[in-house]
Amino acid sequence: MPVGAFTEQLDLPLLLVIAFFLFFLGLVFYLRQEDKREGYPLQSDRPRGTAGRVAVVGFPPLPKPKTFLLRGGKTVLAPRAQRERELNARPAYAFPGAPLMPLGDPLLDGIGPASYALKADEPDRTYDGDLKMVPMRDRPQYRLEDTEIDLFGMPVFAADGPQVGIVHDLWINAHEYFVRYVEVELTEEPDRRRLLAPYAFCSFSERPRRMNFPTLTREQFLRVPIVAERDSITMREEDRINGYFAGGTLYAKSGDQSPFL
């Protein structure tokens, strides 16, 4: 057979283009399936009789579970069974996607902007395994800039005016070096318990010397979820506390939920 007699019967550029597109489609299928290891199946608003809500997966289907090795020797399967909280709310209207109307306390029930994820109930750690969120009392090598206002001992006020406590300590991100939480001692309460409030939700001034949390009333501030440990906070507790303060932007006052017109 003369040299090239076989290939001259084939359109090699066309075959290469077809092979490229087949490879590309396979790659897209693989990547699209892999990104469904977290968060799927989606939970639709459409009911499925008494069995809950319709599960939405789409195409391609979920991948087979794979075991991932985590830091510290722990393993986790993905995809894994979804941990879903029962919402103490009802749809405002009878169509999918309608806003949810809280039935109880939306801040504690985690509704709307107060929602939170069921993250791992363990502290976030640095690459070296140290705690990432720590109070400054446990890290004496850190200090605030000399040009900053002294926040320690500053009176703390809620949105409706009354003082709720004082700044007892500041919690910092020891990995990225910034203040993350304010530890408030409830001096107006008999037990003088302490709670954490996200630094991003406060405003403060030197004259008059005060710190304000405008998203929560005094009554709501006293119900902020308390962390289990004195000197550490879990990722789940962080998400819940941040959701609680964020929910106050909508639920702190009853009039905030009314229409503009």
XYZ file of C-alpha atoms in Angstrom:
261
model
C 0.000 0.000 0.000
C 1.496 3.343 -0.990
C 2.493 5.668 1.813
C -0.457 7.884 2.750
C -2.985 5.691 0.964
C -4.839 5.120 4.253
C -4.779 8.633 5.639
C -5.681 10.236 2.338
C -9.122 8.653 2.684
C -9.695 10.381 6.044
C -10.324 14.007 6.892
C -7.847 14.260 9.774
C -8.642 17.895 10.709
C -12.331 17.006 10.984
C -11.553 13.943 13.126
C -9.368 16.049 15.414
C -12.137 18.638 15.809
C -14.650 15.873 16.633
C -12.223 14.329 19.139
C -11.682 17.716 20.776
C -15.404 18.364 21.149
C -15.993 14.873 22.570
C -13.201 15.423 25.092
C -14.569 18.873 25.951
C -18.094 17.553 26.466
C -16.747 14.784 28.689
C -14.788 17.323 30.706
C -17.850 19.555 31.164
C -19.924 16.530 32.217
C -17.267 15.498 34.754
C -16.836 18.985 36.225
C -20.582 19.633 36.370
C -21.111 16.348 38.174
C -18.263 16.984 40.615
C -19.641 20.370 41.648
C -22.810 18.605 42.805
C -21.000 16.975 45.716
C -22.122 19.826 47.989
C -25.583 21.355 48.216
C -27.491 18.797 46.160
C -30.197 17.694 45.815
C -31.858 21.100 45.981
C -35.087 21.339 47.952
C -37.906 22.798 45.897
C -40.896 24.672 47.331
C -43.156 22.213 45.544
C -44.619 19.650 47.971
C -44.474 15.928 47.353
C -47.533 14.670 49.203
C -46.625 13.749 52.765
C -43.021 12.889 51.850
C -41.704 16.437 52.053
C -40.604 18.560 49.114
C -39.511 17.769 45.599
C -35.778 17.107 45.277
C -34.128 18.825 42.305
C -30.946 17.331 40.865
C -31.038 18.085 37.147
C -28.516 16.801 34.632
C -26.040 15.231 35.137
C -27.053 13.082 38.124
C -25.277 13.108 41.468
C -21.837 11.446 41.459
C -21.089 8.347 43.480
C -20.008 9.120 47.073
C -16.292 9.703 47.469
C -14.299 9.653 50.709
C -12.242 12.763 51.438
C -9.468 12.822 54.017
C -9.579 15.913 56.231
C -6.908 17.498 58.377
C -6.497 15.594 61.598
C -7.317 12.229 60.078
C -11.088 12.631 59.830
C -12.918 11.481 56.715
C -16.129 12.699 55.131
C -18.311 11.350 52.345
C -19.499 13.602 49.555
C -22.222 13.860 48.513
C -23.670 13.273 51.956
C -27.122 13.295 53.467
C -28.480 16.818 53.703
C -29.069 18.126 57.219
C -32.212 20.192 56.942
C -33.787 22.251 59.692
C -37.532 22.478 60.034
C -38.471 26.101 59.414
C -40.972 27.654 61.788
C -42.509 29.663 58.950
C -45.130 29.472 56.227
C -45.214 30.802 52.650
C -46.910 34.184 52.390
C -48.652 33.136 49.160
C -49.607 29.865 47.508
C -46.971 29.763 44.781
C -43.382 28.467 44.656
C -40.796 31.032 45.687
C -43.168 33.053 47.860
C -41.517 34.822 50.807
C -41.634 33.093 54.175
C -43.643 34.549 57.031
C -42.194 33.696 60.472
C -44.468 31.916 62.938
C -42.226 32.413 65.978
C -39.107 34.455 66.700
C -37.379 34.690 63.281
C -34.015 35.522 64.879
C -33.914 32.339 66.925
C -35.609 30.215 64.256
C -33.153 31.322 61.565
C -35.625 32.751 59.039
C -34.752 35.061 56.130
C -31.650 37.183 56.770
C -31.281 35.431 60.143
C -30.758 32.051 58.464
C -27.597 30.083 59.103
C -25.952 26.919 57.831
C -25.381 23.782 59.878
C -21.616 24.000 59.647
C -19.259 21.757 61.569
C -19.759 22.197 65.298
C -16.046 22.664 65.936
C -13.736 25.701 65.941
C -12.159 27.030 62.776
C -8.409 26.486 62.824
C -5.344 27.806 61.058
C -3.096 25.715 58.834
C -0.977 24.891 61.888
C -3.990 23.676 63.843
C -4.283 26.676 66.192
C -7.605 28.347 66.958
C -8.384 31.070 64.441
C -10.874 33.084 66.527
C -9.442 33.874 69.960
C -9.989 36.510 72.670
C -7.184 39.025 73.056
C -6.743 37.971 76.692
C -5.322 34.706 75.351
C -3.017 36.460 72.876
C -1.077 39.135 74.798
C 1.256 39.615 71.830
C -1.582 41.330 69.929
C -2.785 44.862 70.616
C -4.856 47.558 68.958
C -3.208 50.436 67.145
C -2.299 53.307 69.463
C -4.278 55.648 67.220
C -7.494 53.646 67.661
C -10.192 54.406 70.226
C -9.851 52.325 73.389
C -12.824 49.949 73.217
C -12.255 48.046 76.446
C -14.829 48.968 79.074
C -16.871 51.004 76.562
C -20.646 51.068 77.310
C -22.736 49.066 74.833
C -26.197 50.228 73.751
C -28.994 48.527 71.826
C -31.057 50.013 69.003
C -33.892 51.211 71.243
C -31.591 53.212 73.518
C -30.875 51.459 76.823
C -27.419 50.281 77.820
C -27.027 46.500 77.813
C -23.455 46.088 79.015
C -19.810 46.943 78.495
C -17.038 45.722 76.209
C -15.233 43.067 78.237
C -12.853 41.833 75.525
C -12.258 41.686 71.789
C -11.959 38.495 69.756
C -9.564 38.580 66.850
C -8.852 36.512 63.791
C -5.352 35.425 64.784
C -4.638 34.267 61.243
C -5.534 37.489 59.399
C -5.071 40.003 62.256
C -8.363 41.861 62.556
C -11.089 42.211 65.191
C -13.969 39.825 64.557
C -16.186 39.839 67.663
C -16.914 42.026 70.663
C -17.313 40.184 73.954
C -20.054 42.044 75.803
C -20.597 41.645 79.536
C -24.271 42.187 80.365
C -23.767 44.451 83.366
C -27.485 45.282 83.499
C -28.377 41.622 84.102
C -28.067 39.860 87.494
C -25.966 37.004 86.083
C -23.631 39.404 84.201
C -23.184 36.752 81.530
C -21.090 37.424 78.459
C -21.993 37.076 74.808
C -20.285 37.646 71.478
C -21.442 40.255 68.990
C -20.010 40.628 65.456
C -17.709 43.631 65.244
C -19.038 44.428 61.761
C -22.489 45.262 63.170
C -21.333 47.864 65.704
C -20.578 51.550 65.536
C -18.774 53.517 68.236
C -17.672 56.996 69.142
C -15.229 58.556 71.550
C -17.419 61.532 72.516
C -19.739 60.384 73.893
C -17.885 57.156 74.624
C -20.298 54.447 73.539
C -20.741 51.452 71.234
C -24.036 50.921 69.424
C -25.591 47.809 67.887
C -28.386 49.290 65.759
C -29.824 46.021 64.449
C -31.138 44.653 67.773
C -33.370 45.964 70.542
C -32.403 45.425 74.167
C -34.802 42.497 74.512
C -33.392 40.857 71.377
C -29.809 41.548 72.452
C -30.353 39.609 75.667
C -31.387 36.549 73.610
C -28.214 36.383 71.485
C -27.078 32.717 71.312
C -24.339 31.961 73.843
C -21.220 30.019 72.863
C -20.588 26.755 74.674
C -16.919 27.365 75.512
C -15.406 30.380 77.230
C -12.384 30.839 74.978
C -13.438 29.293 71.660
C -16.292 29.446 69.180
C -17.362 26.809 66.667
C -18.073 27.500 63.009
C -21.743 26.663 63.554
C -21.952 29.090 66.477
C -20.286 31.784 64.372
C -22.778 31.400 61.544
C -25.723 31.438 63.924
C -24.574 34.553 65.796
C -23.874 36.437 62.570
C -27.265 35.394 61.217
C -28.950 36.588 64.416
C -27.499 40.088 64.096
C -28.117 40.199 60.345
C -31.744 39.218 60.907
C -32.169 42.268 63.104
C -31.886 44.476 60.008
C -35.353 43.189 59.012
C -36.941 41.848 62.182
C -35.755 44.282 64.879
C -38.811 46.475 64.343
C -42.208 45.291 63.176
C -42.542 48.180 60.715
C -39.439 47.090 58.804
C -41.427 44.282 57.135
C -44.261 46.486 55.865
C -44.391 47.556 52.175
C -43.001 50.898 51.076
C -46.243 51.901 49.361
